[in-house]
JSON list of C-alpha atoms in Angstrom, two decimals:
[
{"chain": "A", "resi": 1, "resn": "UNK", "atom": "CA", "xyz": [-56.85, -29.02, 141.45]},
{"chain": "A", "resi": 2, "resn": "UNK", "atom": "CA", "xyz": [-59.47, -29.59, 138.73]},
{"chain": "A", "resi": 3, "resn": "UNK", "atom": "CA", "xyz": [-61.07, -27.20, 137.37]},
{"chain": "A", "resi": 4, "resn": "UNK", "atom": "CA", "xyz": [-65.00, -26.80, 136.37]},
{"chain": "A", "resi": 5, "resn": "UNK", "atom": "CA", "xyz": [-65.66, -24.37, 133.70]},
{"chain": "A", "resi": 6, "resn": "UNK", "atom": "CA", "xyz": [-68.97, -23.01, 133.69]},
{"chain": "A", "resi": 7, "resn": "UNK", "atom": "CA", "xyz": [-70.93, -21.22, 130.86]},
{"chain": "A", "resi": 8, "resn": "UNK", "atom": "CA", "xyz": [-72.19, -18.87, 130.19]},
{"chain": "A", "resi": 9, "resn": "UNK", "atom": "CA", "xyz": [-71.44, -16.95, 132.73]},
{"chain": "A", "resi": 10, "resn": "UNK", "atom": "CA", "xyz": [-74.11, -14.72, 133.52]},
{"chain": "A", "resi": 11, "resn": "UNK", "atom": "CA", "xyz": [-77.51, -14.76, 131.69]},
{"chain": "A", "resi": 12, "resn": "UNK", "atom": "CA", "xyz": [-80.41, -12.08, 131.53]},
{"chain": "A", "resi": 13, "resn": "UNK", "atom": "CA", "xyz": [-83.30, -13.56, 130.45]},
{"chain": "A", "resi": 14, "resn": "UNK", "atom": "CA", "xyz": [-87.15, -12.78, 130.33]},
{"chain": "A", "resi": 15, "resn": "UNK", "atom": "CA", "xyz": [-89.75, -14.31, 132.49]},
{"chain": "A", "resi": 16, "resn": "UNK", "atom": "CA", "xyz": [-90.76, -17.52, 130.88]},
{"chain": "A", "resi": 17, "resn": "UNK", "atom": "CA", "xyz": [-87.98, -17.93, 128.89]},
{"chain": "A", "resi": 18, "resn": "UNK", "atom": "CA", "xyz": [-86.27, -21.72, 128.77]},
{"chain": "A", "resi": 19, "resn": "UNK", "atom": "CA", "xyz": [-82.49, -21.26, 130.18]},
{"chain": "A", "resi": 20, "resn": "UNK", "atom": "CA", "xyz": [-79.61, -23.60, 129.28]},
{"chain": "A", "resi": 21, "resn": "UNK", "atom": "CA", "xyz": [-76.31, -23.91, 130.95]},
{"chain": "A", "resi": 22, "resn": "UNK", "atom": "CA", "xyz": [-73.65, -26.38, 131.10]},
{"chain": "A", "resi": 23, "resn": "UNK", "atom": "CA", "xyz": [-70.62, -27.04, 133.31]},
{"chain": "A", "resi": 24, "resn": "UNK", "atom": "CA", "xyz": [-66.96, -28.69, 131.39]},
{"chain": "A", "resi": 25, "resn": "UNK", "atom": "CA", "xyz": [-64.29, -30.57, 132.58]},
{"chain": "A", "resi": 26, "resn": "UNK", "atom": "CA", "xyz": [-61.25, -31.53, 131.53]},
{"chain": "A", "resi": 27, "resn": "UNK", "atom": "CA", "xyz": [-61.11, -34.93, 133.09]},
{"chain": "A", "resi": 28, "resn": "UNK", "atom": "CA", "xyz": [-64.24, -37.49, 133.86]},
{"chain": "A", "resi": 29, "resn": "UNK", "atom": "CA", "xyz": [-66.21, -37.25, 136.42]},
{"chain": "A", "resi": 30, "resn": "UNK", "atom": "CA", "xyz": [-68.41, -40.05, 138.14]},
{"chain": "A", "resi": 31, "resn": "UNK", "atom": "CA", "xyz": [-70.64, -37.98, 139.70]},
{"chain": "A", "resi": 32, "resn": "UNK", "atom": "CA", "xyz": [-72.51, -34.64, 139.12]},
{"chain": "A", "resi": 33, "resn": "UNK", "atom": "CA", "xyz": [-74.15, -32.26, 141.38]},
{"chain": "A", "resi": 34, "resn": "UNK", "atom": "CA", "xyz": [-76.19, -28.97, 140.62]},
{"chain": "A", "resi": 35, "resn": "UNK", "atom": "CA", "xyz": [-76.94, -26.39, 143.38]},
{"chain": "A", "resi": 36, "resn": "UNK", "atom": "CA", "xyz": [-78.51, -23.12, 143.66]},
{"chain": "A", "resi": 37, "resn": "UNK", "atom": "CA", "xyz": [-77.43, -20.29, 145.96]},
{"chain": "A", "resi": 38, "resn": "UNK", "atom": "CA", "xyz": [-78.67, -17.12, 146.48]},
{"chain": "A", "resi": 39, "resn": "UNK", "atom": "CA", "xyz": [-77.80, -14.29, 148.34]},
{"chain": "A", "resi": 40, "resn": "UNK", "atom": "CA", "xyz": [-76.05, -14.64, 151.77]},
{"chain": "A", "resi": 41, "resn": "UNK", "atom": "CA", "xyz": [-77.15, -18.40, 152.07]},
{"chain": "A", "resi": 42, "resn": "UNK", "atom": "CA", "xyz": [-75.79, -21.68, 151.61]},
{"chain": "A", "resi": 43, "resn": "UNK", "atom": "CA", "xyz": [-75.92, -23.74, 148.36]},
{"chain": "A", "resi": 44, "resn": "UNK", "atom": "CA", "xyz": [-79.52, -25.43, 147.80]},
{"chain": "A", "resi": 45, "resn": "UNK", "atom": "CA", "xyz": [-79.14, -29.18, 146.19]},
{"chain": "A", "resi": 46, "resn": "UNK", "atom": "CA", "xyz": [-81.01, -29.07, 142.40]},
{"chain": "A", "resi": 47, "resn": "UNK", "atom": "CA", "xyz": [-80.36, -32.25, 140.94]},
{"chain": "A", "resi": 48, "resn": "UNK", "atom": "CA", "xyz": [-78.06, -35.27, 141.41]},
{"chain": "A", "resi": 49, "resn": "UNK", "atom": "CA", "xyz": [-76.19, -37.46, 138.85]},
{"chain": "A", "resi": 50, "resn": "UNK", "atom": "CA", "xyz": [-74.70, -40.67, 138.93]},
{"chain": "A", "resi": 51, "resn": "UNK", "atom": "CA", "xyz": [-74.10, -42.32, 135.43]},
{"chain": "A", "resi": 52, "resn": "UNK", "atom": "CA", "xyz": [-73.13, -41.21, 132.23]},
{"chain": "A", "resi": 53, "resn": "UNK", "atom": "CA", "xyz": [-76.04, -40.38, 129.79]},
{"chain": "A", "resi": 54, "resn": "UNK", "atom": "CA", "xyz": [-78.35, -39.68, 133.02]},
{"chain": "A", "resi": 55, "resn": "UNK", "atom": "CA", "xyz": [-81.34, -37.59, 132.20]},
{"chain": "A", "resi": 56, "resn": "UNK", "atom": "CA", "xyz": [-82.56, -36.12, 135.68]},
{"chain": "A", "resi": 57, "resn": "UNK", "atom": "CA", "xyz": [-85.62, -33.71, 136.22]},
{"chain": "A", "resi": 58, "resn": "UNK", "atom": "CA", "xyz": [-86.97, -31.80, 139.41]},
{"chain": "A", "resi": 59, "resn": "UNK", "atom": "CA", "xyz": [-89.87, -29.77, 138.36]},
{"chain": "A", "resi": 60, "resn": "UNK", "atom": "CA", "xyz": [-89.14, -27.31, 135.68]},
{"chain": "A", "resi": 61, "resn": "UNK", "atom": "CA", "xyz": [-85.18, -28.25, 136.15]},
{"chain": "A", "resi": 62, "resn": "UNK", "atom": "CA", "xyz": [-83.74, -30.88, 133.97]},
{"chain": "A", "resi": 63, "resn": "UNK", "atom": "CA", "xyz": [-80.18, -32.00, 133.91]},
{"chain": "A", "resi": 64, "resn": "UNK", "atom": "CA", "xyz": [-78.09, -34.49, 132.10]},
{"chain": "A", "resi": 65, "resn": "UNK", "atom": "CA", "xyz": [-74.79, -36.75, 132.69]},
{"chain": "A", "resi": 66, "resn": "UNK", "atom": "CA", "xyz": [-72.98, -35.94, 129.07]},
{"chain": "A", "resi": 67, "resn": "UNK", "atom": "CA", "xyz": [-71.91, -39.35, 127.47]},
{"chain": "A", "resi": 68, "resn": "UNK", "atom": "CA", "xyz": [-68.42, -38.30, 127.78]},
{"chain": "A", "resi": 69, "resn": "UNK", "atom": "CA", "xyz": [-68.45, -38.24, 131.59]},
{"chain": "A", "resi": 70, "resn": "UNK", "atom": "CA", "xyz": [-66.67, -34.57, 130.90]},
{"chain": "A", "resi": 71, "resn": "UNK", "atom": "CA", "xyz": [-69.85, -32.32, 130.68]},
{"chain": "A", "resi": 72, "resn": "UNK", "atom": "CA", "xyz": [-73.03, -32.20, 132.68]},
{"chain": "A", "resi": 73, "resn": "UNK", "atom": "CA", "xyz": [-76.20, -29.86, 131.81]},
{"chain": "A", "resi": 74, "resn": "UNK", "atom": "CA", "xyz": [-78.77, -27.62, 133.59]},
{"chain": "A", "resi": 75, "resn": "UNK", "atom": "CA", "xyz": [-82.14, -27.04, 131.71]},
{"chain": "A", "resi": 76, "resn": "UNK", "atom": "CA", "xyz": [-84.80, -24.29, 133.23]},
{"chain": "A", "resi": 77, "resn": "UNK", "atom": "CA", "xyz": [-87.75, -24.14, 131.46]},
{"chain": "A", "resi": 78, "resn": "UNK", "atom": "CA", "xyz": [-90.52, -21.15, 131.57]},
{"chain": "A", "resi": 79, "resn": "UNK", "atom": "CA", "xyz": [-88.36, -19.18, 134.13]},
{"chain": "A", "resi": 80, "resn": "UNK", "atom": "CA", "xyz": [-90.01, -17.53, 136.79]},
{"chain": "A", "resi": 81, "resn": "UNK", "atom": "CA", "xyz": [-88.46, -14.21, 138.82]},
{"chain": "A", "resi": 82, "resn": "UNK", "atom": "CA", "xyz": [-87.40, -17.16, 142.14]},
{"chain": "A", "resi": 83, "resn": "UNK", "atom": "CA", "xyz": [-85.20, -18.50, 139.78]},
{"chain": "A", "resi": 84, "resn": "UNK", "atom": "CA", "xyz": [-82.56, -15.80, 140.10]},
{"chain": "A", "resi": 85, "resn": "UNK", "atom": "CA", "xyz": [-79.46, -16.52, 141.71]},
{"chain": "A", "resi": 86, "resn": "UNK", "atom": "CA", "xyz": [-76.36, -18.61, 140.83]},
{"chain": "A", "resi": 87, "resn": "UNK", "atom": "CA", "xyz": [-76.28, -22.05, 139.70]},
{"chain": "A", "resi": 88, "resn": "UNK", "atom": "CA", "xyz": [-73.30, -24.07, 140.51]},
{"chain": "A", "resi": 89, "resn": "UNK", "atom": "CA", "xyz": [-72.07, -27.54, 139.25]},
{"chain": "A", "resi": 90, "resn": "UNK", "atom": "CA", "xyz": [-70.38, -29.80, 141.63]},
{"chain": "A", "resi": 91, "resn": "UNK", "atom": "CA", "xyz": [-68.38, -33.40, 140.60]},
{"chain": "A", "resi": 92, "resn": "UNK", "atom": "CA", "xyz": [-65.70, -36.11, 141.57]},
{"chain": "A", "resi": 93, "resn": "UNK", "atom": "CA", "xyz": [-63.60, -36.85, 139.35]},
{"chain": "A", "resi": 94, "resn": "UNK", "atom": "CA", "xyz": [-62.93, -40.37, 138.66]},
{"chain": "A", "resi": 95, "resn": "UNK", "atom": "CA", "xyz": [-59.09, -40.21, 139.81]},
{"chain": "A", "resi": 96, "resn": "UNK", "atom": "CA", "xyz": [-60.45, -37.50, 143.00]},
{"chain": "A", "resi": 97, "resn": "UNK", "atom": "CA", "xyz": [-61.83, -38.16, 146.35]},
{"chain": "A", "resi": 98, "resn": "UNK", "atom": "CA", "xyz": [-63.50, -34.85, 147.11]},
{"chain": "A", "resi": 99, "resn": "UNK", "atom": "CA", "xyz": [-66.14, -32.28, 144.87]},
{"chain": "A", "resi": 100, "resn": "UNK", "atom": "CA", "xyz": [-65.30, -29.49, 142.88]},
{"chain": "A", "resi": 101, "resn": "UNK", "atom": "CA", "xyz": [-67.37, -26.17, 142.33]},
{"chain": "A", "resi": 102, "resn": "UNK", "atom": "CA", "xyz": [-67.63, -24.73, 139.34]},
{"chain": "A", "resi": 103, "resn": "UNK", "atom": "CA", "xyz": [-67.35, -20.96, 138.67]},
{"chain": "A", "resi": 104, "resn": "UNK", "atom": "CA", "xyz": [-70.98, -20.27, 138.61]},
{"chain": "A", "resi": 105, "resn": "UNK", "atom": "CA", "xyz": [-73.81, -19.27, 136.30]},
{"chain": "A", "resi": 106, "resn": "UNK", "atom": "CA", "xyz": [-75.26, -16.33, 137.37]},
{"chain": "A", "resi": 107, "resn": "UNK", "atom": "CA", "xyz": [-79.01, -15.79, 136.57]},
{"chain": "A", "resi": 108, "resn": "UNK", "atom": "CA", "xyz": [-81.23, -13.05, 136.35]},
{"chain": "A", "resi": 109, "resn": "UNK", "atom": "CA", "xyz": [-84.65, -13.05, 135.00]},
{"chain": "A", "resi": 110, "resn": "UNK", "atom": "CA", "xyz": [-86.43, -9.81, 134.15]},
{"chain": "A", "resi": 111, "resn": "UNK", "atom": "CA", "xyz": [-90.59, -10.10, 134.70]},
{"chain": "B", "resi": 1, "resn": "UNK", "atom": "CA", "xyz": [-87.13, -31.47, 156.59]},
{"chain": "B", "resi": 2, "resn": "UNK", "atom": "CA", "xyz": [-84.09, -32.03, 158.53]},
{"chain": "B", "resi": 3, "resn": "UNK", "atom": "CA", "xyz": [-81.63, -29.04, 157.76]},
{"chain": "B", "resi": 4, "resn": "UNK", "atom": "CA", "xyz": [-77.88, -28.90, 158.29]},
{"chain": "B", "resi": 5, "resn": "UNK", "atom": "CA", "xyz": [-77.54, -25.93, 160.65]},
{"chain": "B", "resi": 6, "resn": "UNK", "atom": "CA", "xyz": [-74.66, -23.68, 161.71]},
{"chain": "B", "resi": 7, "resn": "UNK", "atom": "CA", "xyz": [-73.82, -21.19, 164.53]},
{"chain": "B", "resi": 8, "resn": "UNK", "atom": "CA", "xyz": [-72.73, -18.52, 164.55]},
{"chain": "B", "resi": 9, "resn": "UNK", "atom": "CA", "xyz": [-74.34, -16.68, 161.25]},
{"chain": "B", "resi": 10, "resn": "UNK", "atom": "CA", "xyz": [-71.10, -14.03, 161.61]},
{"chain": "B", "resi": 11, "resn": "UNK", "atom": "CA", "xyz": [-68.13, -14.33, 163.41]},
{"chain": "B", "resi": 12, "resn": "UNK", "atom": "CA", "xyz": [-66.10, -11.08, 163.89]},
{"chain": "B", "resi": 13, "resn": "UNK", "atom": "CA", "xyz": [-62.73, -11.68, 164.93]},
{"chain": "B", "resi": 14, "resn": "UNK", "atom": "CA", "xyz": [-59.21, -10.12, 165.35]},
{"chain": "B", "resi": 15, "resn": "UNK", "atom": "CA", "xyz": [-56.62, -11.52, 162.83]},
{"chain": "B", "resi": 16, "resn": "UNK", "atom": "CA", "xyz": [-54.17, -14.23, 165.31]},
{"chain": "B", "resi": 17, "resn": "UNK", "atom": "CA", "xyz": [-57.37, -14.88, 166.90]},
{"chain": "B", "resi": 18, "resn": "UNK", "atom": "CA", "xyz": [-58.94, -18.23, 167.36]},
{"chain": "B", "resi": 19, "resn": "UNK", "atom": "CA", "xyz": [-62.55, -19.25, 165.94]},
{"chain": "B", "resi": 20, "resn": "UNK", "atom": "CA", "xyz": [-64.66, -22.07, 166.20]},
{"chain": "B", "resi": 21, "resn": "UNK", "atom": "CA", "xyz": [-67.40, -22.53, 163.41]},
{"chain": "B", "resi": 22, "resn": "UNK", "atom": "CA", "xyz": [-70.07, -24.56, 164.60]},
{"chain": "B", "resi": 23, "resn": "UNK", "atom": "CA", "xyz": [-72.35, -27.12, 162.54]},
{"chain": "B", "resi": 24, "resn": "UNK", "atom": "CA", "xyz": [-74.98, -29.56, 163.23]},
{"chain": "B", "resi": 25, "resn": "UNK", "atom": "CA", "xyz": [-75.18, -31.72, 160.53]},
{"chain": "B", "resi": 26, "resn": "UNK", "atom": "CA", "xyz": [-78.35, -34.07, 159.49]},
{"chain": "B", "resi": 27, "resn": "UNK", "atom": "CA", "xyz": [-78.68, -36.94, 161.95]},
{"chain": "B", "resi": 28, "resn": "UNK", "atom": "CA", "xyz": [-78.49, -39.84, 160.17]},
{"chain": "B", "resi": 29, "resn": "UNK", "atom": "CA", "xyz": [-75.62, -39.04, 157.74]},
{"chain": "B", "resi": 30, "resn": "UNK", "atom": "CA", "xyz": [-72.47, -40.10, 158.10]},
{"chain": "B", "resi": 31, "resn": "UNK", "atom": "CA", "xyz": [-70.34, -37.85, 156.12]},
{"chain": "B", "resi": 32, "resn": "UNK", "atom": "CA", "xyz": [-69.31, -34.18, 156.82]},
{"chain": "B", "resi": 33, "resn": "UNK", "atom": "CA", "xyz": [-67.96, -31.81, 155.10]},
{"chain": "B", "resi": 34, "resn": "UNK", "atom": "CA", "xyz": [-66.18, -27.96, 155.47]},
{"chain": "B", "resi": 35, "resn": "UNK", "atom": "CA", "xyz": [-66.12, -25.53, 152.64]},
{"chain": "B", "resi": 36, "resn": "UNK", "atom": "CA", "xyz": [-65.00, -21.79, 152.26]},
{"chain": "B", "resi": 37, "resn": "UNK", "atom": "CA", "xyz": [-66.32, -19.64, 149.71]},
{"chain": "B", "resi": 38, "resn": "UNK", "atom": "CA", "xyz": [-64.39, -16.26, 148.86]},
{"chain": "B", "resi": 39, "resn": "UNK", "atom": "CA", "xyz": [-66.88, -13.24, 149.06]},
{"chain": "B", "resi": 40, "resn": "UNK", "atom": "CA", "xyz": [-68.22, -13.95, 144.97]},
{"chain": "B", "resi": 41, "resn": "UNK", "atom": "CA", "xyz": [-66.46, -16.70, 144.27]},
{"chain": "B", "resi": 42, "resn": "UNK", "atom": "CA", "xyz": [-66.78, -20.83, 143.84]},
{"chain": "B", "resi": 43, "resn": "UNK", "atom": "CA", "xyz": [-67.35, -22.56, 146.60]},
{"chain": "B", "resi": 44, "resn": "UNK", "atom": "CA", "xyz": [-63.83, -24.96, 147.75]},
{"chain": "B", "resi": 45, "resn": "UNK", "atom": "CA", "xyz": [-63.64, -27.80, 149.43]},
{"chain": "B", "resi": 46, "resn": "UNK", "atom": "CA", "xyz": [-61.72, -27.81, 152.77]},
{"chain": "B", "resi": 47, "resn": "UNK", "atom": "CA", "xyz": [-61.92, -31.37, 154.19]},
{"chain": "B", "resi": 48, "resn": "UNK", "atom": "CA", "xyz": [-64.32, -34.15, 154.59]},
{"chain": "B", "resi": 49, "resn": "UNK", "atom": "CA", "xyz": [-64.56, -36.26, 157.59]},
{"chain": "B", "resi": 50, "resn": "UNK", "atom": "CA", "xyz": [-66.32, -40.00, 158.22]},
{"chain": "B", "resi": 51, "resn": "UNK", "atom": "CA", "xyz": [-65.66, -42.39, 161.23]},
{"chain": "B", "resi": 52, "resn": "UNK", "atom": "CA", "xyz": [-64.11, -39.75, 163.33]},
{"chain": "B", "resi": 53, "resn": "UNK", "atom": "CA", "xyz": [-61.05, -38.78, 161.37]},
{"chain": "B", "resi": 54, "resn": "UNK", "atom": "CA", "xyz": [-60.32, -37.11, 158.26]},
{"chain": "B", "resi": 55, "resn": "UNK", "atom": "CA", "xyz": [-60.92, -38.96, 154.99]},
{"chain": "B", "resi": 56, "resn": "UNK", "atom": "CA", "xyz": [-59.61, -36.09, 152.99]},
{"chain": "B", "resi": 57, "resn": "UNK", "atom": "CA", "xyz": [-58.16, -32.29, 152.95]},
{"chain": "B", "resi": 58, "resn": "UNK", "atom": "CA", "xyz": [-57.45, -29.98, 150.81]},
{"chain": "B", "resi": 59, "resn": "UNK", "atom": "CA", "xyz": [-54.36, -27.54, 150.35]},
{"chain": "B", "resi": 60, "resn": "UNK", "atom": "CA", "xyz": [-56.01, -25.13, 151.93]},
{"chain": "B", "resi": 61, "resn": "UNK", "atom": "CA", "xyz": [-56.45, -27.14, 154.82]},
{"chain": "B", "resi": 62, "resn": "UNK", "atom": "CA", "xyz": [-53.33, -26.84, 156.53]},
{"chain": "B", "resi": 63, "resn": "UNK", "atom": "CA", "xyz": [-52.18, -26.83, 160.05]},
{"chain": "B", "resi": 64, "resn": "UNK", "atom": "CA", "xyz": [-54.16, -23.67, 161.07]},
{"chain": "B", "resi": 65, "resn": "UNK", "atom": "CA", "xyz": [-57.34, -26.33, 160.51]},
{"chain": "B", "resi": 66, "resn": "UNK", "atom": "CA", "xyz": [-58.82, -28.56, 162.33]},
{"chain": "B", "resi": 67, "resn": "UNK", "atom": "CA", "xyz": [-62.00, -30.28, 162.89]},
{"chain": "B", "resi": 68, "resn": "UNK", "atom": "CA", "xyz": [-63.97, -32.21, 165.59]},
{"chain": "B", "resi": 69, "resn": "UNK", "atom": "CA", "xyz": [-66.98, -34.41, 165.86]},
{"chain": "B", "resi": 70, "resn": "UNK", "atom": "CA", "xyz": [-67.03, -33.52, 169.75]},
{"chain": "B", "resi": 71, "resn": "UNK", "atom": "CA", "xyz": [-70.42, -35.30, 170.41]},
{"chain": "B", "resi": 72, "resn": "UNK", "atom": "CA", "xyz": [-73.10, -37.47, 168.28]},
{"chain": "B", "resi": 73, "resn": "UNK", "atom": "CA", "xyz": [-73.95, -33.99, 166.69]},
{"chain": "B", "resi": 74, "resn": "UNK", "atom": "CA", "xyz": [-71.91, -31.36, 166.59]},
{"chain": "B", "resi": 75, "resn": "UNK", "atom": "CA", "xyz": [-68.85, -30.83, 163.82]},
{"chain": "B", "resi": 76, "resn": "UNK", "atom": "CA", "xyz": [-66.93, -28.35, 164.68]},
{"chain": "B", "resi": 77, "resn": "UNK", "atom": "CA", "xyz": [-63.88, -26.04, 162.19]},
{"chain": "B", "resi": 78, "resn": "UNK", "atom": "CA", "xyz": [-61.51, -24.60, 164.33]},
{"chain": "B", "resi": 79, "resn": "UNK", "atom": "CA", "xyz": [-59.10, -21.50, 162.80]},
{"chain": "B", "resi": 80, "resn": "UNK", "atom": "CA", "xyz": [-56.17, -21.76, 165.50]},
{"chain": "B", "resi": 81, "resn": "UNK", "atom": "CA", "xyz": [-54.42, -17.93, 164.84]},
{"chain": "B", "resi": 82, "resn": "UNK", "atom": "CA", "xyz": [-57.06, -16.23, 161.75]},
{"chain": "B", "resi": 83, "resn": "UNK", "atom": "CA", "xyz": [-55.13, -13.98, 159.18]},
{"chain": "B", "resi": 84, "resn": "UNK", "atom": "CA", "xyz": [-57.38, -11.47, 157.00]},
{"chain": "B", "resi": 85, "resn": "UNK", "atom": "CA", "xyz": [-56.95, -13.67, 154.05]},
{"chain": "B", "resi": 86, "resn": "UNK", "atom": "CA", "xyz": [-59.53, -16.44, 156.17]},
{"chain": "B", "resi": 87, "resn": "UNK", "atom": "CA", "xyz": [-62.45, -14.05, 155.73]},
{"chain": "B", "resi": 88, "resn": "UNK", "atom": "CA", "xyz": [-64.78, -15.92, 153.81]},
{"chain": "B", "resi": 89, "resn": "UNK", "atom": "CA", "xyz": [-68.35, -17.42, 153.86]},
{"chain": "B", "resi": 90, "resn": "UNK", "atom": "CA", "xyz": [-68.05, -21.18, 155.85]},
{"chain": "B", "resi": 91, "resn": "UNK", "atom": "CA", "xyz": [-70.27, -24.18, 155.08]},
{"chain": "B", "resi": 92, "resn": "UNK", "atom": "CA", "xyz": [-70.84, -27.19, 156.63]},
{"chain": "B", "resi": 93, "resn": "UNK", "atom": "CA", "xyz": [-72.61, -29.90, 154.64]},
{"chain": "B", "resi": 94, "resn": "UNK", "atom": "CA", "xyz": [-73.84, -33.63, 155.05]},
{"chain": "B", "resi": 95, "resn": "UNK", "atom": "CA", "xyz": [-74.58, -36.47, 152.96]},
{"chain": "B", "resi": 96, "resn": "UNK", "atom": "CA", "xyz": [-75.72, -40.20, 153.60]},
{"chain": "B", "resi": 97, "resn": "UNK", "atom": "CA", "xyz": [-72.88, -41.81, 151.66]},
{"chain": "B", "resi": 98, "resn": "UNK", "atom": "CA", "xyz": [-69.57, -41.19, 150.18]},
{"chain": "B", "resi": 99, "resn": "UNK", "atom": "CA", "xyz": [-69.27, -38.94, 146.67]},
{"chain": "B", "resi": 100, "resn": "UNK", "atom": "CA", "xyz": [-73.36, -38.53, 147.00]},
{"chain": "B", "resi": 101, "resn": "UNK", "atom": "CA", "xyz": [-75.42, -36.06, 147.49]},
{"chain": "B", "resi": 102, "resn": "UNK", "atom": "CA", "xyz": [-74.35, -33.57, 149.70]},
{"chain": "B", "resi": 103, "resn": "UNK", "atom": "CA", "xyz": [-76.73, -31.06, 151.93]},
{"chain": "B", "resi": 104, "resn": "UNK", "atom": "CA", "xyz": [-75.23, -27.25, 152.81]},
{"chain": "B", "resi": 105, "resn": "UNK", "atom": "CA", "xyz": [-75.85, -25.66, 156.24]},
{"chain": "B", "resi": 106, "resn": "UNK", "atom": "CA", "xyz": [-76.59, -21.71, 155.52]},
{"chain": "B", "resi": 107, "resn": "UNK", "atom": "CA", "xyz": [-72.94, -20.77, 156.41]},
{"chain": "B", "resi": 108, "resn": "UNK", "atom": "CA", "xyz": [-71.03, -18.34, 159.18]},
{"chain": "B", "resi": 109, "resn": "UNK", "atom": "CA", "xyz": [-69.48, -15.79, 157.69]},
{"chain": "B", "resi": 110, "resn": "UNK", "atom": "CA", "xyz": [-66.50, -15.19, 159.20]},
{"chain": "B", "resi": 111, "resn": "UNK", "atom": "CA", "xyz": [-64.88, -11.35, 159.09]},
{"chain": "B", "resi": 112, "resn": "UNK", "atom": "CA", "xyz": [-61.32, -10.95, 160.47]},
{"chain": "B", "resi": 113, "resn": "UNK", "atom": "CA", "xyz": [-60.11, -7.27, 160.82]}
]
């Protein structure tokens, strides 16, 4: 299956710091998905993408459709403690007919 | 806010048993979806299911599966004879439209001993 390579891995950042993460592929996707999960619950939708070059923000989040259809990125800025947890990316690839996770960015932000 | 929910929040269960997962999913979308996610790892897709049948399954899917839409709002996963390697975190999720956005139920976590 494909696979969704997410980096970095796991971040420890201060409060207020801006956070950047991205998620690879090695095929194109047409769309892009970012979710949230935290502990023991199910993964919260963040932001959704749709065409190449997209730039997409909910509140503080901002994420982006990379030109090559291969790479999408999550933007936090001025991180607040609530923002822990892990950050997935989600995408169909242009040749697929279901989504893919990727491994995760884990996030922890010290106050 | 209309929530994609799921019963039971744990299932306990004897490996060779059979579960059913239960999900509601948002009433006015038309697709549904099953995923399992591996006690810290990435969520997978199981199978996705629109018009009443299966649109799409994954290897994981295989005959042990199966799903139901036995009403206008229940989905149901069925695990016909569980083995310990099924223990895993279950979602259900919904979306409006095909390859869109797609809405996650909080999950059953199913243990098999």
């Amino acid at each position: 299956g494909q696979q969704l390579n997410q980096s970095p891995q796991s971040m420890f950042i201060q409060e207020g710091e801006d956070v950047s993460m991205n998620c690879t592929s090695s095929s194109i996707f047409n769309t892009w998905l970012w979710y949230k999960q935290e502990p023991g619950e199910g993964p919260v939708l963040l932001i959704a993408l749709y065409k190449a070059g997209e730039l997409t923000s909910n509140g503080r989040l901002t994420a982006q459709f990379g030109i090559t259809r291969k790479d999408s990125f999550l933007n936090i800025s001025a991180s607040i403690p609530s923002d822990v947890g892990i950050y997935f990316c989600a995408g169909v690839p242009n040749t697929g007919n279901q989504f893919y996770f990727g491994t995760g960015t884990s996030l922890t932000v010290i106050p | 806010e209309p929530e994609v929910t799921q019963t039971p929040s744990h299932q306990v269960t004897q490996m060779g048993q059979e579960v059913i997962l239960r999900c509601v999913p948002i009433s006015n979308h038309l697709y549904f979806y099953w995923y399992r996610q591996i006690l810290g790892q990435k969520v997978e897709f199981l199978v996705s299911f629109y018009n009443n049948e299966i649109s799409e399954k994954s290897e994981i899917f295989d005959d042990q599966f199966s799903v139901e839409r036995p009403d206008g709002s229940n989905f149901t996963l069925k695990i016909r004879s569980t083995k310990l390697e099924d223990s895993a975190m279950y979602f259900c999720a919904s979306g409006k439209e095909l390859y869109n956005e797609q809405f996650f139920g909080p999950g059953t976590r199913l243990t098999v001993l």
